[in-house]
Amino acid sequence: MIDPFGRSISYLRVSVTDRCDLRCVYCMAEDMTFLPKAELLTLEELERVCATFIRLGVRKLRLTGGEPLVRRNVMSLIRGLGAKLGHGLDELTLTTNGTQLAKFAGELKDAGVRRINVSLDTLDPAKFQAITRWGKLDQVLDGVRAASDAGLKVKINAVALKGINDDELDRMVEWCGDQGHDLTIIEVMPMGDIGEQRVDQYWPLSMVRAQLKKRWTLEDIDYRTGGPARYVQVKETGGRLGFITPMTHNFCESCNRVRLTCTGTLYMCLGQEDAADLRAAVRASESDEPLEAAIRAAIARKPKGHDFIIDRRQAPKSVSRHMSVTGG
Ligand code: SAM
Ligand code: SF4
């Protein structure tokens, strides 16, 4: 699948549910209304859509959400997709908040998952509770430990939040180095109404990097995972540190991704509203032809890029849906 700008689309991210057991302040409002269950694709339909994408050239799948591990029977989908590894699919991964990992780590490994991303913005239990509105840090740390014990390679994702975790990133770099986890820091994006000002949370990674350089030696390296992060190696810990900069640096020119929601809506860009309804195509026929045609038509209108703006002086340029709809 080649889009109008010559980019090859080989990576599909699938938000398997918009629901979550946490309510991170930058991601959701406290009183979120979730989709009625009747609107969701069944797990079988999700698997069929993924299989069609793989036939059309997708090599890498990431399951996300909402919290993917809270969808009932999600392991049956993960096992089904795992069976496609080596048969068109090169990698199956997951982005999770980690709360359910103690339960699922072994099953994920058995299903063929090798690497997972765990979102963790702080190592301070009180701050963790404040950021997630009701999460328990220990539950996530137990989950991360279970994942490592099961043989899963864990990468920690932290969103840089001004006034919240800006005093903690040195500690996170140190902890990740000690535990053998890569760490990726992400700029907060203006996605959905969260009931507070984005500009109060936004902390550009150019500033994060400058702060980290006071304590650590950051060496540029050529490592890539197929996602948008740019990596350096932290000389003192030997760990890798990634930066995802949707706000200060536009990485769209090398975008290889599209995103499917749990209702079968395909977003060709995280930062744009245009979407294609694949649910109608899945349900139109037993044959996969209408679905393939709908996917090809969608790729043919993948936009060049996004242009988020967070600034008090300009009209906000943002996306109305929450991050939990399209997933990270
Ligand atoms: N619940 C899972 C988790 O937290 O890892 C998967 C879904 S979550 C939406 C995926 C990633 O998006 C997380 O790393 C989260 O920190 C990030 N995220 C959520 N809202 C964001 C925002 N407004 N800007 C930047 N990243 C965001
Ligand atoms: Fe849930 Fe992940 Fe959003 Fe936090 S970032 S509310 S864990 S979906």
mmCIF file of C-alpha atoms and ligand atoms in Angstrom:
data_model
loop_
_atom_site.group_PDB
_atom_site.id
_atom_site.type_symbol
_atom_site.label_atom_id
_atom_site.label_comp_id
_atom_site.label_asym_id
_atom_site.label_seq_id
_atom_site.Cartn_x
_atom_site.Cartn_y
_atom_site.Cartn_z
ATOM 1 C CA MET A 1 0.000 0.000 0.000
ATOM 2 C CA ILE A 2 1.584 3.263 -1.160
ATOM 3 C CA ASP A 3 -0.024 6.589 -0.256
ATOM 4 C CA PRO A 4 -0.164 9.724 -2.459
ATOM 5 C CA PHE A 5 3.143 10.970 -1.003
ATOM 6 C CA GLY A 6 5.000 7.753 -1.845
ATOM 7 C CA ARG A 7 5.016 6.439 1.732
ATOM 8 C CA SER A 8 4.616 2.691 2.115
ATOM 9 C CA ILE A 9 1.999 1.760 4.725
ATOM 10 C CA SER A 10 3.217 -1.257 6.676
ATOM 11 C CA TYR A 11 2.125 -0.527 10.250
ATOM 12 C CA LEU A 12 -1.408 -0.741 11.668
ATOM 13 C CA ARG A 13 -2.340 0.382 15.161
ATOM 14 C CA VAL A 14 -5.604 -0.987 16.478
ATOM 15 C CA SER A 15 -7.527 0.531 19.364
ATOM 16 C CA VAL A 16 -9.443 -2.531 20.579
ATOM 17 C CA THR A 17 -11.561 -0.606 23.102
ATOM 18 C CA ASP A 18 -12.105 3.039 24.051
ATOM 19 C CA ARG A 19 -12.597 2.002 27.692
ATOM 20 C CA CYS A 20 -9.947 2.148 30.373
ATOM 21 C CA ASP A 21 -9.483 1.378 34.048
ATOM 22 C CA LEU A 22 -7.591 4.696 34.497
ATOM 23 C CA ARG A 23 -8.438 8.326 33.640
ATOM 24 C CA CYS A 24 -5.072 10.006 32.912
ATOM 25 C CA VAL A 25 -5.547 13.770 33.084
ATOM 26 C CA TYR A 26 -3.955 14.459 29.672
ATOM 27 C CA CYS A 27 -5.893 11.690 27.932
ATOM 28 C CA MET A 28 -9.464 11.661 29.242
ATOM 29 C CA ALA A 29 -11.963 13.839 31.052
ATOM 30 C CA GLU A 30 -13.026 12.437 34.424
ATOM 31 C CA ASP A 31 -16.607 11.790 33.327
ATOM 32 C CA MET A 32 -16.018 10.111 29.989
ATOM 33 C CA THR A 33 -18.914 8.659 28.049
ATOM 34 C CA PHE A 34 -17.821 5.469 26.364
ATOM 35 C CA LEU A 35 -19.182 3.920 23.194
ATOM 36 C CA PRO A 36 -22.188 1.629 23.480
ATOM 37 C CA LYS A 37 -20.961 -1.989 23.161
ATOM 38 C CA ALA A 38 -23.300 -2.518 20.180
ATOM 39 C CA GLU A 39 -21.156 -0.158 18.088
ATOM 40 C CA LEU A 40 -17.953 -2.164 18.512
ATOM 41 C CA LEU A 41 -16.551 -4.579 15.987
ATOM 42 C CA THR A 42 -16.524 -8.079 17.451
ATOM 43 C CA LEU A 43 -13.105 -9.591 18.136
ATOM 44 C CA GLU A 44 -13.650 -11.852 15.096
ATOM 45 C CA GLU A 45 -14.360 -8.817 12.912
ATOM 46 C CA LEU A 46 -11.276 -7.027 14.245
ATOM 47 C CA GLU A 47 -9.184 -10.079 13.408
ATOM 48 C CA ARG A 48 -10.646 -10.200 9.911
ATOM 49 C CA VAL A 49 -9.817 -6.529 9.300
ATOM 50 C CA CYS A 50 -6.257 -7.067 10.600
ATOM 51 C CA ALA A 51 -5.848 -10.155 8.383
ATOM 52 C CA THR A 52 -6.942 -8.110 5.372
ATOM 53 C CA PHE A 53 -4.411 -5.385 6.188
ATOM 54 C CA ILE A 54 -1.700 -8.040 6.486
ATOM 55 C CA ARG A 55 -2.645 -9.408 3.065
ATOM 56 C CA LEU A 56 -2.338 -5.869 1.701
ATOM 57 C CA GLY A 57 1.165 -5.361 3.130
ATOM 58 C CA VAL A 58 0.999 -4.551 6.834
ATOM 59 C CA ARG A 59 3.995 -6.134 8.624
ATOM 60 C CA LYS A 60 3.601 -4.709 12.091
ATOM 61 C CA LEU A 61 0.546 -4.543 14.354
ATOM 62 C CA ARG A 62 0.243 -2.681 17.649
ATOM 63 C CA LEU A 63 -2.808 -3.153 19.860
ATOM 64 C CA THR A 64 -3.764 -0.169 21.963
ATOM 65 C CA GLY A 65 -6.830 1.583 23.326
ATOM 66 C CA GLY A 66 -8.236 2.704 25.758
ATOM 67 C CA GLU A 67 -6.639 -0.072 27.727
ATOM 68 C CA PRO A 68 -6.365 -3.091 25.424
ATOM 69 C CA LEU A 69 -6.133 -5.603 28.268
ATOM 70 C CA VAL A 70 -9.526 -4.610 29.735
ATOM 71 C CA ARG A 71 -11.457 -5.738 26.655
ATOM 72 C CA ARG A 72 -13.162 -9.005 27.490
ATOM 73 C CA ASN A 73 -11.496 -12.064 25.852
ATOM 74 C CA VAL A 74 -8.860 -9.862 24.208
ATOM 75 C CA MET A 75 -6.396 -12.771 24.483
ATOM 76 C CA SER A 76 -8.397 -14.700 21.874
ATOM 77 C CA LEU A 77 -7.744 -11.849 19.408
ATOM 78 C CA ILE A 78 -4.083 -11.644 20.419
ATOM 79 C CA ARG A 79 -3.635 -15.403 19.964
ATOM 80 C CA GLY A 80 -5.345 -15.229 16.561
ATOM 81 C CA LEU A 81 -3.070 -12.404 15.439
ATOM 82 C CA GLY A 82 -0.027 -14.109 16.955
ATOM 83 C CA ALA A 83 -0.720 -17.085 14.660
ATOM 84 C CA LYS A 84 -0.076 -14.756 11.705
ATOM 85 C CA LEU A 85 3.507 -14.051 12.826
ATOM 86 C CA GLY A 86 5.821 -15.444 10.181
ATOM 87 C CA HIS A 87 2.884 -15.576 7.748
ATOM 88 C CA GLY A 88 2.987 -11.988 6.534
ATOM 89 C CA LEU A 89 3.175 -10.408 9.970
ATOM 90 C CA ASP A 90 6.636 -9.605 11.383
ATOM 91 C CA GLU A 91 5.735 -8.124 14.751
ATOM 92 C CA LEU A 92 2.782 -7.985 17.163
ATOM 93 C CA THR A 93 3.062 -5.477 20.008
ATOM 94 C CA LEU A 94 0.920 -3.786 22.606
ATOM 95 C CA THR A 95 0.731 -0.422 24.351
ATOM 96 C CA THR A 96 -0.672 -0.835 27.831
ATOM 97 C CA ASN A 97 -0.983 1.029 31.108
ATOM 98 C CA GLY A 98 0.361 -2.111 32.788
ATOM 99 C CA THR A 99 -2.395 -2.587 35.363
ATOM 100 C CA GLN A 100 -3.350 -6.025 33.994
ATOM 101 C CA LEU A 101 0.127 -7.239 33.063
ATOM 102 C CA ALA A 102 0.677 -9.374 36.142
ATOM 103 C CA LYS A 103 -2.248 -11.465 34.897
ATOM 104 C CA PHE A 104 -1.509 -11.483 31.160
ATOM 105 C CA ALA A 105 2.297 -11.313 30.732
ATOM 106 C CA GLY A 106 2.811 -15.072 30.318
ATOM 107 C CA GLU A 107 -0.084 -15.446 27.896
ATOM 108 C CA LEU A 108 1.178 -12.530 25.812
ATOM 109 C CA LYS A 109 4.595 -14.157 25.499
ATOM 110 C CA ASP A 110 2.996 -17.483 24.570
ATOM 111 C CA ALA A 111 0.942 -15.735 21.884
ATOM 112 C CA GLY A 112 4.116 -14.448 20.194
ATOM 113 C CA VAL A 113 4.364 -10.933 21.641
ATOM 114 C CA ARG A 114 8.034 -10.043 22.257
ATOM 115 C CA ARG A 115 8.024 -6.330 23.055
ATOM 116 C CA ILE A 116 5.478 -4.147 24.828
ATOM 117 C CA ASN A 117 5.206 -0.450 25.651
ATOM 118 C CA VAL A 118 4.083 0.400 29.163
ATOM 119 C CA SER A 119 2.920 3.952 29.830
ATOM 120 C CA LEU A 120 4.308 5.302 33.074
ATOM 121 C CA ASP A 121 4.816 9.013 33.681
ATOM 122 C CA THR A 122 6.109 8.975 37.257
ATOM 123 C CA LEU A 123 7.640 6.707 39.905
ATOM 124 C CA ASP A 124 6.013 8.630 42.742
ATOM 125 C CA PRO A 125 2.880 6.841 44.071
ATOM 126 C CA ALA A 126 1.029 10.068 44.974
ATOM 127 C CA LYS A 127 1.790 11.686 41.622
ATOM 128 C CA PHE A 128 0.817 8.499 39.831
ATOM 129 C CA GLN A 129 -2.539 8.591 41.539
ATOM 130 C CA ALA A 130 -2.955 12.286 40.692
ATOM 131 C CA ILE A 131 -2.086 11.774 37.003
ATOM 132 C CA THR A 132 -4.248 8.675 36.514
ATOM 133 C CA ARG A 133 -6.973 9.992 38.859
ATOM 134 C CA TRP A 134 -7.241 6.629 40.663
ATOM 135 C CA GLY A 135 -4.385 4.298 39.625
ATOM 136 C CA LYS A 136 -2.058 2.434 41.990
ATOM 137 C CA LEU A 137 1.635 2.620 41.092
ATOM 138 C CA ASP A 138 2.477 -0.723 42.730
ATOM 139 C CA GLN A 139 0.040 -2.555 40.497
ATOM 140 C CA VAL A 140 1.841 -1.219 37.407
ATOM 141 C CA LEU A 141 5.322 -1.903 38.808
ATOM 142 C CA ASP A 142 4.240 -5.484 39.582
ATOM 143 C CA GLY A 143 2.965 -5.741 36.024
ATOM 144 C CA VAL A 144 6.230 -4.458 34.551
ATOM 145 C CA ARG A 145 8.171 -6.968 36.669
ATOM 146 C CA ALA A 146 5.877 -9.809 35.537
ATOM 147 C CA ALA A 147 6.399 -8.806 31.914
ATOM 148 C CA SER A 148 10.192 -8.786 32.263
ATOM 149 C CA ASP A 149 10.086 -12.122 34.122
ATOM 150 C CA ALA A 150 8.006 -13.589 31.297
ATOM 151 C CA GLY A 151 10.704 -12.528 28.820
ATOM 152 C CA LEU A 152 8.925 -9.546 27.286
ATOM 153 C CA LYS A 153 11.119 -6.569 26.405
ATOM 154 C CA VAL A 154 9.519 -3.540 28.073
ATOM 155 C CA LYS A 155 9.769 0.034 26.820
ATOM 156 C CA ILE A 156 8.479 2.722 29.155
ATOM 157 C CA ASN A 157 6.524 5.615 27.589
ATOM 158 C CA ALA A 158 6.315 8.818 29.596
ATOM 159 C CA VAL A 159 4.423 11.957 28.578
ATOM 160 C CA ALA A 160 6.366 15.121 29.500
ATOM 161 C CA LEU A 161 4.076 17.194 31.720
ATOM 162 C CA LYS A 162 5.095 20.646 32.859
ATOM 163 C CA GLY A 163 4.893 21.080 36.613
ATOM 164 C CA ILE A 164 4.024 17.398 37.090
ATOM 165 C CA ASN A 165 6.924 15.123 36.144
ATOM 166 C CA ASP A 166 9.514 17.719 35.060
ATOM 167 C CA ASP A 167 11.470 17.123 38.276
ATOM 168 C CA GLU A 168 11.466 13.354 37.825
ATOM 169 C CA LEU A 169 12.864 12.561 34.419
ATOM 170 C CA ASP A 170 16.429 12.083 35.699
ATOM 171 C CA ARG A 171 15.078 9.514 38.120
ATOM 172 C CA MET A 172 13.136 7.783 35.363
ATOM 173 C CA VAL A 173 16.219 7.620 33.121
ATOM 174 C CA GLU A 174 18.148 6.103 36.022
ATOM 175 C CA TRP A 175 15.418 3.598 36.923
ATOM 176 C CA CYS A 176 14.935 2.493 33.312
ATOM 177 C CA GLY A 177 18.718 2.094 32.957
ATOM 178 C CA ASP A 178 18.827 -0.061 36.125
ATOM 179 C CA GLN A 179 15.869 -2.193 35.053
ATOM 180 C CA GLY A 180 17.023 -2.599 31.441
ATOM 181 C CA HIS A 181 14.018 -0.827 29.911
ATOM 182 C CA ASP A 182 14.239 1.631 27.043
ATOM 183 C CA LEU A 183 12.464 4.911 27.781
ATOM 184 C CA THR A 184 10.556 7.135 25.364
ATOM 185 C CA ILE A 185 9.401 10.625 26.247
ATOM 186 C CA ILE A 186 6.383 12.044 24.410
ATOM 187 C CA GLU A 187 5.116 15.594 23.926
ATOM 188 C CA VAL A 188 1.533 16.065 25.034
ATOM 189 C CA MET A 189 -0.824 16.516 22.061
ATOM 190 C CA PRO A 190 -4.080 18.487 21.918
ATOM 191 C CA MET A 191 -6.466 15.543 21.518
ATOM 192 C CA GLY A 192 -10.013 15.842 22.882
ATOM 193 C CA ASP A 193 -11.544 18.039 25.563
ATOM 194 C CA ILE A 194 -9.977 17.044 28.887
ATOM 195 C CA GLY A 195 -11.544 19.787 30.965
ATOM 196 C CA GLU A 196 -8.318 21.760 31.446
ATOM 197 C CA GLN A 197 -5.872 23.929 29.490
ATOM 198 C CA ARG A 198 -3.329 22.024 27.411
ATOM 199 C CA VAL A 199 -0.922 24.903 27.528
ATOM 200 C CA ASP A 200 -0.581 24.322 31.268
ATOM 201 C CA GLN A 201 0.610 20.732 30.638
ATOM 202 C CA TYR A 202 2.749 21.279 27.555
ATOM 203 C CA TRP A 203 6.497 20.929 27.996
ATOM 204 C CA PRO A 204 8.427 20.915 24.678
ATOM 205 C CA LEU A 205 10.977 18.130 24.371
ATOM 206 C CA SER A 206 13.674 20.575 23.262
ATOM 207 C CA MET A 207 13.546 21.811 26.868
ATOM 208 C CA VAL A 208 13.340 18.279 28.282
ATOM 209 C CA ARG A 209 16.426 17.323 26.304
ATOM 210 C CA ALA A 210 18.337 20.398 27.437
ATOM 211 C CA GLN A 211 17.490 19.546 31.051
ATOM 212 C CA LEU A 212 18.504 15.880 30.690
ATOM 213 C CA LYS A 213 21.818 16.874 29.085
ATOM 214 C CA LYS A 214 22.856 18.593 32.309
ATOM 215 C CA ARG A 215 23.013 15.206 34.027
ATOM 216 C CA TRP A 216 23.469 12.615 31.256
ATOM 217 C CA THR A 217 25.628 12.167 28.175
ATOM 218 C CA LEU A 218 23.214 11.651 25.284
ATOM 219 C CA GLU A 219 24.785 10.056 22.197
ATOM 220 C CA ASP A 220 22.873 10.055 18.898
ATOM 221 C CA ILE A 221 22.317 6.546 17.532
ATOM 222 C CA ASP A 222 20.683 5.156 14.413
ATOM 223 C CA TYR A 223 18.258 2.816 16.220
ATOM 224 C CA ARG A 224 14.656 2.776 14.846
ATOM 225 C CA THR A 225 11.638 0.679 15.848
ATOM 226 C CA GLY A 226 9.318 1.567 12.973
ATOM 227 C CA GLY A 227 7.591 4.238 15.064
ATOM 228 C CA PRO A 228 8.152 7.998 15.218
ATOM 229 C CA ALA A 229 10.715 8.055 18.070
ATOM 230 C CA ARG A 230 14.282 9.323 17.538
ATOM 231 C CA TYR A 231 16.748 7.639 19.891
ATOM 232 C CA VAL A 232 19.891 8.502 21.773
ATOM 233 C CA GLN A 233 21.966 6.282 24.021
ATOM 234 C CA VAL A 234 22.502 7.367 27.608
ATOM 235 C CA LYS A 235 26.226 6.787 28.034
ATOM 236 C CA GLU A 236 26.097 6.398 31.832
ATOM 237 C CA THR A 237 23.334 3.742 31.890
ATOM 238 C CA GLY A 238 23.764 2.145 28.451
ATOM 239 C CA GLY A 239 19.984 2.502 28.034
ATOM 240 C CA ARG A 240 18.194 3.888 24.996
ATOM 241 C CA LEU A 241 16.175 7.073 25.282
ATOM 242 C CA GLY A 242 13.619 8.027 22.612
ATOM 243 C CA PHE A 243 11.942 11.348 21.914
ATOM 244 C CA ILE A 244 8.550 11.630 20.196
ATOM 245 C CA THR A 245 8.001 15.215 19.152
ATOM 246 C CA PRO A 246 4.672 15.644 17.368
ATOM 247 C CA MET A 247 4.523 19.311 18.413
ATOM 248 C CA THR A 248 8.036 20.683 17.901
ATOM 249 C CA HIS A 249 9.210 18.505 15.040
ATOM 250 C CA ASN A 250 7.039 17.161 12.308
ATOM 251 C CA PHE A 251 7.972 13.555 11.573
ATOM 252 C CA CYS A 252 5.158 13.009 9.083
ATOM 253 C CA GLU A 253 7.426 12.641 6.048
ATOM 254 C CA SER A 254 8.355 9.116 7.106
ATOM 255 C CA CYS A 255 4.907 8.089 8.414
ATOM 256 C CA ASN A 256 4.165 4.422 7.691
ATOM 257 C CA ARG A 257 1.063 4.076 9.900
ATOM 258 C CA VAL A 258 -2.724 4.091 9.885
ATOM 259 C CA ARG A 259 -5.038 3.599 12.871
ATOM 260 C CA LEU A 260 -8.163 1.520 13.294
ATOM 261 C CA THR A 261 -10.634 2.163 16.112
ATOM 262 C CA CYS A 262 -12.756 -0.438 17.876
ATOM 263 C CA THR A 263 -15.774 0.624 15.799
ATOM 264 C CA GLY A 264 -13.932 -0.048 12.541
ATOM 265 C CA THR A 265 -13.173 3.583 11.738
ATOM 266 C CA LEU A 266 -9.836 3.995 9.989
ATOM 267 C CA TYR A 267 -7.912 7.209 10.651
ATOM 268 C CA MET A 268 -5.187 7.829 8.127
ATOM 269 C CA CYS A 269 -3.539 10.386 10.469
ATOM 270 C CA LEU A 270 -3.635 10.712 14.268
ATOM 271 C CA GLY A 271 -3.828 14.502 13.928
ATOM 272 C CA GLN A 272 -6.571 14.834 11.288
ATOM 273 C CA GLU A 273 -10.330 14.261 11.325
ATOM 274 C CA ASP A 274 -10.710 12.473 7.984
ATOM 275 C CA ALA A 275 -11.630 8.794 8.395
ATOM 276 C CA ALA A 276 -13.016 5.793 6.524
ATOM 277 C CA ASP A 277 -15.775 3.512 7.793
ATOM 278 C CA LEU A 278 -14.508 -0.054 7.486
ATOM 279 C CA ARG A 279 -17.327 -1.486 9.614
ATOM 280 C CA ALA A 280 -19.825 -1.066 6.789
ATOM 281 C CA ALA A 281 -17.371 -2.742 4.421
ATOM 282 C CA VAL A 282 -16.760 -5.690 6.793
ATOM 283 C CA ARG A 283 -20.466 -6.242 7.233
ATOM 284 C CA ALA A 284 -21.368 -5.687 3.574
ATOM 285 C CA SER A 285 -20.242 -9.098 2.411
ATOM 286 C CA GLU A 286 -18.704 -12.410 3.445
ATOM 287 C CA SER A 287 -16.084 -11.738 0.821
ATOM 288 C CA ASP A 288 -13.172 -9.450 1.768
ATOM 289 C CA GLU A 289 -13.350 -7.587 -1.546
ATOM 290 C CA PRO A 290 -15.398 -4.571 -0.339
ATOM 291 C CA LEU A 291 -13.109 -4.307 2.687
ATOM 292 C CA GLU A 292 -9.951 -4.375 0.550
ATOM 293 C CA ALA A 293 -11.448 -1.733 -1.744
ATOM 294 C CA ALA A 294 -12.374 0.484 1.229
ATOM 295 C CA ILE A 295 -8.849 0.171 2.663
ATOM 296 C CA ARG A 296 -7.205 1.017 -0.661
ATOM 297 C CA ALA A 297 -9.503 4.028 -1.125
ATOM 298 C CA ALA A 298 -8.618 5.241 2.379
ATOM 299 C CA ILE A 299 -4.849 4.908 1.841
ATOM 300 C CA ALA A 300 -5.249 6.873 -1.397
ATOM 301 C CA ARG A 301 -6.305 9.892 0.653
ATOM 302 C CA LYS A 302 -3.825 9.691 3.534
ATOM 303 C CA PRO A 303 -2.962 13.325 4.304
ATOM 304 C CA LYS A 304 0.552 14.728 4.191
ATOM 305 C CA GLY A 305 0.688 15.400 7.927
ATOM 306 C CA HIS A 306 -0.695 17.011 11.052
ATOM 307 C CA ASP A 307 -0.301 20.519 12.427
ATOM 308 C CA PHE A 308 -1.215 20.671 16.091
ATOM 309 C CA ILE A 309 -0.942 24.047 17.837
ATOM 310 C CA ILE A 310 -0.862 24.626 21.597
ATOM 311 C CA ASP A 311 -0.516 28.345 22.248
ATOM 312 C CA ARG A 312 -2.534 30.861 24.233
ATOM 313 C CA ARG A 313 -2.029 33.510 21.534
ATOM 314 C CA GLN A 314 -3.428 31.469 18.651
ATOM 315 C CA ALA A 315 -6.679 29.634 18.124
ATOM 316 C CA PRO A 316 -6.057 26.068 19.303
ATOM 317 C CA LYS A 317 -5.554 23.661 16.469
ATOM 318 C CA SER A 318 -6.488 20.341 17.825
ATOM 319 C CA VAL A 319 -8.419 17.161 17.205
ATOM 320 C CA SER A 320 -11.825 16.652 18.788
ATOM 321 C CA ARG A 321 -11.470 12.952 19.608
ATOM 322 C CA HIS A 322 -9.651 11.815 22.725
ATOM 323 C CA MET A 323 -6.379 9.923 22.463
ATOM 324 C CA SER A 324 -8.168 6.868 23.865
ATOM 325 C CA VAL A 325 -10.276 6.649 20.684
ATOM 326 C CA THR A 326 -7.374 6.249 18.260
ATOM 327 C CA GLY A 327 -4.792 4.990 20.734
ATOM 328 C CA GLY A 328 -1.077 5.812 20.972
HETATM 329 N N1 SAM B 1 -4.029 2.659 27.870
HETATM 330 C C1 SAM B 1 -2.843 2.358 27.171
HETATM 331 C C2 SAM B 1 -1.692 3.156 27.730
HETATM 332 O O1 SAM B 1 -1.912 4.079 28.481
HETATM 333 O O2 SAM B 1 -0.565 2.812 27.372
HETATM 334 C C3 SAM B 1 -2.908 2.533 25.669
HETATM 335 C C4 SAM B 1 -3.640 3.734 25.156
HETATM 336 S S1 SAM B 1 -2.950 5.312 25.557
HETATM 337 C C5 SAM B 1 -4.062 6.398 24.742
HETATM 338 C C6 SAM B 1 -1.502 5.305 24.546
HETATM 339 C C7 SAM B 1 -0.448 6.342 24.830
HETATM 340 O O3 SAM B 1 -0.963 7.618 24.524
HETATM 341 C C8 SAM B 1 0.012 6.397 26.270
HETATM 342 O O4 SAM B 1 1.426 6.289 26.291
HETATM 343 C C9 SAM B 1 -0.425 7.757 26.741
HETATM 344 O O5 SAM B 1 0.466 8.291 27.672
HETATM 345 C C10 SAM B 1 -0.438 8.540 25.454
HETATM 346 N N2 SAM B 1 -1.319 9.713 25.467
HETATM 347 C C11 SAM B 1 -2.603 9.799 25.866
HETATM 348 N N3 SAM B 1 -3.083 11.042 25.683
HETATM 349 C C12 SAM B 1 -2.090 11.771 25.142
HETATM 350 C C13 SAM B 1 -1.951 13.130 24.705
HETATM 351 N N4 SAM B 1 -2.961 13.984 24.780
HETATM 352 N N5 SAM B 1 -0.756 13.515 24.201
HETATM 353 C C14 SAM B 1 0.294 12.646 24.107
HETATM 354 N N6 SAM B 1 0.222 11.359 24.482
HETATM 355 C C15 SAM B 1 -0.936 10.917 25.000
HETATM 356 FE FE1 SF4 B 2 -6.227 4.990 29.930
HETATM 357 FE FE2 SF4 B 2 -3.972 4.950 28.551
HETATM 358 FE FE3 SF4 B 2 -5.609 7.070 28.390
HETATM 359 FE FE4 SF4 B 2 -4.313 6.634 30.657
HETATM 360 S S1 SF4 B 2 -3.383 7.092 28.648
HETATM 361 S S2 SF4 B 2 -6.511 7.102 30.461
HETATM 362 S S3 SF4 B 2 -4.219 4.456 30.733
HETATM 363 S S4 SF4 B 2 -6.059 5.042 27.703
#
